[in-house]
mmCIF file of C-alpha atoms in Angstrom:
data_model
loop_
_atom_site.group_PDB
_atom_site.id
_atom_site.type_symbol
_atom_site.label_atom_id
_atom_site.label_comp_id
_atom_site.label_asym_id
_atom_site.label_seq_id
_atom_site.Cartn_x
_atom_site.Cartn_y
_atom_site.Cartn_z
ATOM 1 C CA UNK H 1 0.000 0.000 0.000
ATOM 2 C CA UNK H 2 1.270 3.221 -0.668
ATOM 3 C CA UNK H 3 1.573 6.311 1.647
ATOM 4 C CA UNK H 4 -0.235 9.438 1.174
ATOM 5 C CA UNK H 5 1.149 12.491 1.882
ATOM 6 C CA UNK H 6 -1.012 14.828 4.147
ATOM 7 C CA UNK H 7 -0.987 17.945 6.378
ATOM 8 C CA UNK H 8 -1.477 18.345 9.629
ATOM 9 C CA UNK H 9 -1.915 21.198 12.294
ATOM 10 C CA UNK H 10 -0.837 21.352 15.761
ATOM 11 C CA UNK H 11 -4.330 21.522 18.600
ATOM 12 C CA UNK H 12 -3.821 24.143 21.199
ATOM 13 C CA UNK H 13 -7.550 23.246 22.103
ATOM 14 C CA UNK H 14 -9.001 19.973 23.873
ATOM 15 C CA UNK H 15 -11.894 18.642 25.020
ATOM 16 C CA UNK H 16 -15.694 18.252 23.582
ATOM 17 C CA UNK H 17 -15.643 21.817 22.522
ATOM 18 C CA UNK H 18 -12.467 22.525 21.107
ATOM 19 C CA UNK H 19 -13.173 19.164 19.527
ATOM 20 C CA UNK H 20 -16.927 20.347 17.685
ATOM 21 C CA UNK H 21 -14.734 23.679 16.737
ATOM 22 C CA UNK H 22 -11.953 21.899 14.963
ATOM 23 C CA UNK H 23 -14.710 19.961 13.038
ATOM 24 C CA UNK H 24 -16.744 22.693 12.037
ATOM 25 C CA UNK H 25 -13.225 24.163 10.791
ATOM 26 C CA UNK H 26 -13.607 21.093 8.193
ATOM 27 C CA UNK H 27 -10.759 19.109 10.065
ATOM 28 C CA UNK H 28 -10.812 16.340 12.044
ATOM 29 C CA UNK H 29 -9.282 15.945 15.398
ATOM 30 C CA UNK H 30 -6.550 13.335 15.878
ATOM 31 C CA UNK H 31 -3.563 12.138 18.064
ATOM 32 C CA UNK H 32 -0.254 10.848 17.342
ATOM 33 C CA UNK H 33 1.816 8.394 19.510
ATOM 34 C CA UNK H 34 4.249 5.553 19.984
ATOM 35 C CA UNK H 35 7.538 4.926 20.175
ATOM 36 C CA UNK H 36 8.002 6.284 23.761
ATOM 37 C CA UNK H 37 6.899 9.482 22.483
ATOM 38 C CA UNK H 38 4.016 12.051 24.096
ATOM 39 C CA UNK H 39 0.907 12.271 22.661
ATOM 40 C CA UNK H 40 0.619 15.158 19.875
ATOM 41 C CA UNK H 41 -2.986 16.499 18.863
ATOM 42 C CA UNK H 42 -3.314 17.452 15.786
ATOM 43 C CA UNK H 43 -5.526 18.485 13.443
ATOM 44 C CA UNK H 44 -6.336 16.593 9.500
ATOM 45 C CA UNK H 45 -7.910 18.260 6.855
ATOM 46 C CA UNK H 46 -11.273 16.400 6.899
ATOM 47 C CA UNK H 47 -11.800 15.926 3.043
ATOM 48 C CA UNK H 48 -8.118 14.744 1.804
ATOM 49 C CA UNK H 49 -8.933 12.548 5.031
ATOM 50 C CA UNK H 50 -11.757 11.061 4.352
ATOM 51 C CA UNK H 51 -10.989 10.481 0.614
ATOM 52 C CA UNK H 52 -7.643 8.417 1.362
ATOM 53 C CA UNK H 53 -9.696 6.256 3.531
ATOM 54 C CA UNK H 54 -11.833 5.313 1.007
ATOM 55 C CA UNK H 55 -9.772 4.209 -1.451
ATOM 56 C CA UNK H 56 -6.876 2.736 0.982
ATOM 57 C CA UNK H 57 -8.790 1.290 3.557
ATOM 58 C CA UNK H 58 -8.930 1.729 7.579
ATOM 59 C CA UNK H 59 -5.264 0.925 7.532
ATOM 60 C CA UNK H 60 -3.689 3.622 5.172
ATOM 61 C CA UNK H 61 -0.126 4.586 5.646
ATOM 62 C CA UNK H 62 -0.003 8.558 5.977
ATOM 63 C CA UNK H 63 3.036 10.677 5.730
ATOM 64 C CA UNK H 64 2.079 13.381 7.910
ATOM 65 C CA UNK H 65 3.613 16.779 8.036
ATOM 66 C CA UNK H 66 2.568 19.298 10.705
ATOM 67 C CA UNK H 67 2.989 23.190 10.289
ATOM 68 C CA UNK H 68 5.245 22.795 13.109
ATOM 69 C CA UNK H 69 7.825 21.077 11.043
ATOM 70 C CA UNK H 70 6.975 17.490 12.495
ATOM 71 C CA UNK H 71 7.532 14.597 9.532
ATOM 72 C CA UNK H 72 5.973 11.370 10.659
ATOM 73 C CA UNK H 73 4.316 8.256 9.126
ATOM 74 C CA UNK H 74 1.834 7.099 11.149
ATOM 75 C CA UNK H 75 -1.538 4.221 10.268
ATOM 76 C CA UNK H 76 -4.732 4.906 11.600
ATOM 77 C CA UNK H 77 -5.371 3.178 14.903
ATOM 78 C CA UNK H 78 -8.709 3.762 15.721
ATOM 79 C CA UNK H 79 -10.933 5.758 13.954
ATOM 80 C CA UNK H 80 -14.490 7.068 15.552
ATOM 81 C CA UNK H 81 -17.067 7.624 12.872
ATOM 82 C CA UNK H 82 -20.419 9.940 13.196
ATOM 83 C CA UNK H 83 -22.946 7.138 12.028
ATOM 84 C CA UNK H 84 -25.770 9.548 10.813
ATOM 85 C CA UNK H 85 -23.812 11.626 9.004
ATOM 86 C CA UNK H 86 -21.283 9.292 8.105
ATOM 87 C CA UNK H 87 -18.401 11.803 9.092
ATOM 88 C CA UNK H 88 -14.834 11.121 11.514
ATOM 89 C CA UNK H 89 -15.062 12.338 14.829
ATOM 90 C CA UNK H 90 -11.660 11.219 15.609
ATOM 91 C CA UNK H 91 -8.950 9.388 15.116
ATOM 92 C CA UNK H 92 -5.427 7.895 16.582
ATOM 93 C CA UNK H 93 -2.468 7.577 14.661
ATOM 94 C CA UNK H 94 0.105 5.044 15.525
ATOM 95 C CA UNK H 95 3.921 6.191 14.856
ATOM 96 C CA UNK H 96 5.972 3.613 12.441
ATOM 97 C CA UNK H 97 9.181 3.538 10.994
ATOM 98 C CA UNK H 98 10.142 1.990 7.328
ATOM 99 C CA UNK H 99 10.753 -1.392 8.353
ATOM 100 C CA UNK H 100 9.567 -1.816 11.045
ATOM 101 C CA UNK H 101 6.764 -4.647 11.987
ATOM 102 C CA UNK H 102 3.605 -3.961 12.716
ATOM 103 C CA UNK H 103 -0.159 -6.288 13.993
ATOM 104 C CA UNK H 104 -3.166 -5.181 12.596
ATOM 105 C CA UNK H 105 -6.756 -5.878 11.746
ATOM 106 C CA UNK H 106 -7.243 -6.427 8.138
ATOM 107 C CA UNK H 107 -10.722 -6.827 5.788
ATOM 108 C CA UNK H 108 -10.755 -10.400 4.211
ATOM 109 C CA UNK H 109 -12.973 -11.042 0.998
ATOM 110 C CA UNK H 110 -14.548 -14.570 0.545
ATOM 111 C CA UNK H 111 -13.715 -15.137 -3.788
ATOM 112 C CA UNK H 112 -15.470 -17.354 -5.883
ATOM 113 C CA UNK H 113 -18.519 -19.409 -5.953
ATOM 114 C CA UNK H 114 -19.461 -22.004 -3.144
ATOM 115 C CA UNK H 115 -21.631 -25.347 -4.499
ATOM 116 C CA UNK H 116 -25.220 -25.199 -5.977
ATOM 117 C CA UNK H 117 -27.927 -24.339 -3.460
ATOM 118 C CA UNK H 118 -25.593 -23.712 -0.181
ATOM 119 C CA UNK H 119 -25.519 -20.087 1.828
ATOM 120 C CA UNK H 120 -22.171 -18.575 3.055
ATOM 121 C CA UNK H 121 -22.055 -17.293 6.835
ATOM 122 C CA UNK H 122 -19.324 -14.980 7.226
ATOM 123 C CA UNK H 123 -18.390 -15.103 11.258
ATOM 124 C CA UNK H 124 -14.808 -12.826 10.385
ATOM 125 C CA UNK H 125 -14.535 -10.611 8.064
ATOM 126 C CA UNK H 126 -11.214 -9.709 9.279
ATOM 127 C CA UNK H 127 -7.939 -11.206 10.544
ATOM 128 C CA UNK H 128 -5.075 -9.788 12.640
ATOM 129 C CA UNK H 129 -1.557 -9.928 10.709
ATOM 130 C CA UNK H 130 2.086 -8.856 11.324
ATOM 131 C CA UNK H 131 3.394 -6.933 8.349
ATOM 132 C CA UNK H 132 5.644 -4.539 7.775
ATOM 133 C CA UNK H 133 3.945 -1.122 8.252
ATOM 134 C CA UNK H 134 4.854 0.114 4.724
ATOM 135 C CA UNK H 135 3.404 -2.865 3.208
ATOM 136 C CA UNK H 136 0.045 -3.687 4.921
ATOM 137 C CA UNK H 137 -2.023 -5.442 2.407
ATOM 138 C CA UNK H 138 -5.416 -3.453 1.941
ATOM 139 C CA UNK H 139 -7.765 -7.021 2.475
ATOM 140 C CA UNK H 140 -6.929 -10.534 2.358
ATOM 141 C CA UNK H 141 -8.351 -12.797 0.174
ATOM 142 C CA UNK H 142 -10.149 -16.655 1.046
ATOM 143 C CA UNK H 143 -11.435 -18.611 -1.849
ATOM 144 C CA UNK H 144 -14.756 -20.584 -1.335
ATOM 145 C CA UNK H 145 -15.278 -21.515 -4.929
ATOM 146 C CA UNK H 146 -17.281 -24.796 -4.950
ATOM 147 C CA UNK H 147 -17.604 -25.918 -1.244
ATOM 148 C CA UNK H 148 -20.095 -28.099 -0.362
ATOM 149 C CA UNK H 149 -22.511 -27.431 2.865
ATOM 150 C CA UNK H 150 -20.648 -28.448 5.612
ATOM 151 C CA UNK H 151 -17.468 -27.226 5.015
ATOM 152 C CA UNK H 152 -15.556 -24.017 6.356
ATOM 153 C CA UNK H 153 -12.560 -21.547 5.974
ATOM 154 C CA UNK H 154 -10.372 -21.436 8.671
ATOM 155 C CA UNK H 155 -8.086 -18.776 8.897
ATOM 156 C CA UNK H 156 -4.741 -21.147 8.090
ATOM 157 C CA UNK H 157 -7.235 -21.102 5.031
ATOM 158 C CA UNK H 158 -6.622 -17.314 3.660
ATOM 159 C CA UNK H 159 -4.107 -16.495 1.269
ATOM 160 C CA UNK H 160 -1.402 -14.153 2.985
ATOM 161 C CA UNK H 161 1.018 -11.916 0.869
ATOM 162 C CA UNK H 162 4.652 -12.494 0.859
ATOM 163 C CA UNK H 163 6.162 -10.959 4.205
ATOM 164 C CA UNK H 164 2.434 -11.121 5.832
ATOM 165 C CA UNK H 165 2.967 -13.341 8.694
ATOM 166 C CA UNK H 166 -1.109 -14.071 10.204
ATOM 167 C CA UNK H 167 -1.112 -12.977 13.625
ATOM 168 C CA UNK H 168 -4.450 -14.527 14.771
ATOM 169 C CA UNK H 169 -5.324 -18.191 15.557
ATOM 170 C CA UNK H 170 -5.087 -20.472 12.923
ATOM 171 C CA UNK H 171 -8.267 -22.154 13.385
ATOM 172 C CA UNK H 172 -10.251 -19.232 13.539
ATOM 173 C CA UNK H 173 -13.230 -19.961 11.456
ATOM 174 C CA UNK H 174 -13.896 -17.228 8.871
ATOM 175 C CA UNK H 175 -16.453 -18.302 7.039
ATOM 176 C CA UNK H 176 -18.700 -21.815 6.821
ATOM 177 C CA UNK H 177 -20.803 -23.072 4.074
ATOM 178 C CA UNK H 178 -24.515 -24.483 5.052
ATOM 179 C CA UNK H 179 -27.031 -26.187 3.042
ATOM 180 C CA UNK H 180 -29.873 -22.932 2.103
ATOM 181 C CA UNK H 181 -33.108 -24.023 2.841
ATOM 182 C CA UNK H 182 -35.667 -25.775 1.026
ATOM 183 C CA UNK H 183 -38.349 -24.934 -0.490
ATOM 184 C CA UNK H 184 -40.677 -27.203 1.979
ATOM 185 C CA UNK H 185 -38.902 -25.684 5.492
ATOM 186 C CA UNK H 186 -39.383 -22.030 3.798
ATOM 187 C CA UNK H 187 -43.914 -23.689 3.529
ATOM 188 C CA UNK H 188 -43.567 -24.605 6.677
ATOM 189 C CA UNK H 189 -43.734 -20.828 8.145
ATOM 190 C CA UNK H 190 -46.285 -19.594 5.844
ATOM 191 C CA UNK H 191 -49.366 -21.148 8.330
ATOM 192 C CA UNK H 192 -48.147 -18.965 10.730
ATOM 193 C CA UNK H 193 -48.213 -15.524 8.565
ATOM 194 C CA UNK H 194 -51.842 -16.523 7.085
ATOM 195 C CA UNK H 195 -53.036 -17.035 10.390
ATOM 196 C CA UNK H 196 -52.012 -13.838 11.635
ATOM 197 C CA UNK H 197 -53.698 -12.154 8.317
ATOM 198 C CA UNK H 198 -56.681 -13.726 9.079
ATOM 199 C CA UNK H 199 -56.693 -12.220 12.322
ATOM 200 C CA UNK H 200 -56.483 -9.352 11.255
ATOM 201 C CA UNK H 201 -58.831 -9.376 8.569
ATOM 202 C CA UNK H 202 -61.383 -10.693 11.065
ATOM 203 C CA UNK H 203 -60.494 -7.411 13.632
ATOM 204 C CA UNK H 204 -61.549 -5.308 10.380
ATOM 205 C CA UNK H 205 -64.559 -7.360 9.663
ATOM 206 C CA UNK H 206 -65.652 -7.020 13.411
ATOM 207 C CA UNK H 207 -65.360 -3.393 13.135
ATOM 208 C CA UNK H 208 -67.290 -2.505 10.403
ATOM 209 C CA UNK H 209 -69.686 -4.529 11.997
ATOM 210 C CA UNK H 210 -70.342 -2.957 15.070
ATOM 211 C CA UNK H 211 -69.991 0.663 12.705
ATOM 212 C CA UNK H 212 -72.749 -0.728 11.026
ATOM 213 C CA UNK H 213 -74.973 -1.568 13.377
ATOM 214 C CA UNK H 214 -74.670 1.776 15.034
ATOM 215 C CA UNK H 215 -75.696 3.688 11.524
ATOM 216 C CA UNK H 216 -78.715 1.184 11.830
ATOM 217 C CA UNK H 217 -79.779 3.193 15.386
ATOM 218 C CA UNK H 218 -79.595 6.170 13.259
ATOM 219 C CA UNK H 219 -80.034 8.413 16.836
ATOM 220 C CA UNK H 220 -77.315 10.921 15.684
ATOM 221 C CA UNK H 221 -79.353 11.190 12.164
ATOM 222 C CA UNK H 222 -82.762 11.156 13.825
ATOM 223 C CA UNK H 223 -81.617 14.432 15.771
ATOM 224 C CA UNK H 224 -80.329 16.175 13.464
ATOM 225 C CA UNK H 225 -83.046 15.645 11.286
ATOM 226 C CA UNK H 226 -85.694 16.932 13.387
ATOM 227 C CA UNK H 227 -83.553 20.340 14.407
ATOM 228 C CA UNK H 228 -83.061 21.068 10.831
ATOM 229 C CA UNK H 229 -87.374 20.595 10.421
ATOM 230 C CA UNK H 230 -87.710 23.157 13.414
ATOM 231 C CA UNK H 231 -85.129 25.072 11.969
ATOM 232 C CA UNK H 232 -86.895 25.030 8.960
ATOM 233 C CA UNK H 233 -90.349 26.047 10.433
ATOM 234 C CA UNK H 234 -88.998 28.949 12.082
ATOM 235 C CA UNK H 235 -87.478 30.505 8.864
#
């Protein structure tokens, strides 16, 4: 994966509300660290951001240089999102040299086809790894092209890049084929569904029963009938 350059500014301000104030400033606050170092806040344009994310993945190298002079390369450690508007709160930034190794969490794809009439359950869809942090693969890649129901992917199963060493346990199921079901098991919950229809349905029916017979009594009618005769009389 290759790094993408981006600058940075240094945070004078902390907390909840220097934190909304940097993001209405259309940046997003972060922190470096690591290697023995102190914490620096900082502060990423939101947009060049948000865009190298998207098209590197959670674990994009950045080359970071702050107005300050700093020159860093950090990968995103954790990363806080805003789920409505679909926006980064925040985000920590974990220090790395060229060279040096580093364990993180990385997407895995299932490829391929499985057999005829099976369903795929996907229990990981990622894997922790020990890479070098200039060369962290952007997903890994597990092939389920014709398995049977019954069978699964382990993670000793995923294809790992050269110098990607898998950092999790071995027999960590990823993903297992099962038989879909048939066409007889789907039947067999349909009772239940017209039953509660015809519940319903019988609710409504009731309804417009008891409306009816109360338009039948016609006292409402009657009454108003007979004050629009006097009213009638009087003009």
């Amino acid at each position: 994966m290759s790094e993408v350059k981006i600058s940075a500014e240094p945070r004078t301000e902390f907390g909840k509300g220097g934190a909304r104030r940097t993001r209405r400033a259309g940046k997003v606050p972060a922190v470096l660290y690591g290697h023995g170092e102190k914490p620096k806040h900082i502060a990423l344009p939101a947009r060049e951001f948000a865009a190298a994310i998207r098209k590197g993945g959670a674990n994009q190298l950045f080359a970071i240089e702050v107005s300050d002079g700093t020159q860093v390369l950090a990968l995103p450690k954790a990363i806080q999102r805003d789920p409505i508007r679909d926006t980064f709160e925040h985000v920590d930034l974990l220090l790395v040299r060229r060279g040096e190794k580093v364990t993180v969490e990385v997407p895995v794809q299932l490829t391929g086809e499985a057999a005829k009439d099976t369903l795929i359950v996907h229990d990981h869809d990622t894997l922790s790894v020990t890479a070098d942090a200039t060369k962290v693969p952007d997903h890994l890649e597990a092939s389920i092209e014709g398995l049977e129901a019954g069978n699964q992917i382990t993670a000793a199963d995923v294809e790992l890049p050269a110098g990607v060493e898998l950092a999790a346990d071995p027999e960590t199921q990823v993903a297992a084929v099962t038989a879909a079901p048939t066409a007889e098991q789907l039947e067999a919950t349909l009772p239940e569904v017209e039953t509660a229809d015809e519940e319903v349905e019988a609710g409504v029916g009731e309804e417009t029963a008891e409306s009816s017979e109360g338009a039948e009594v016609g006292e409402p009618a009657a009454a108003g009938g007979e004050e629009t005769a006097e009213a009638k009389t009087e003009a």
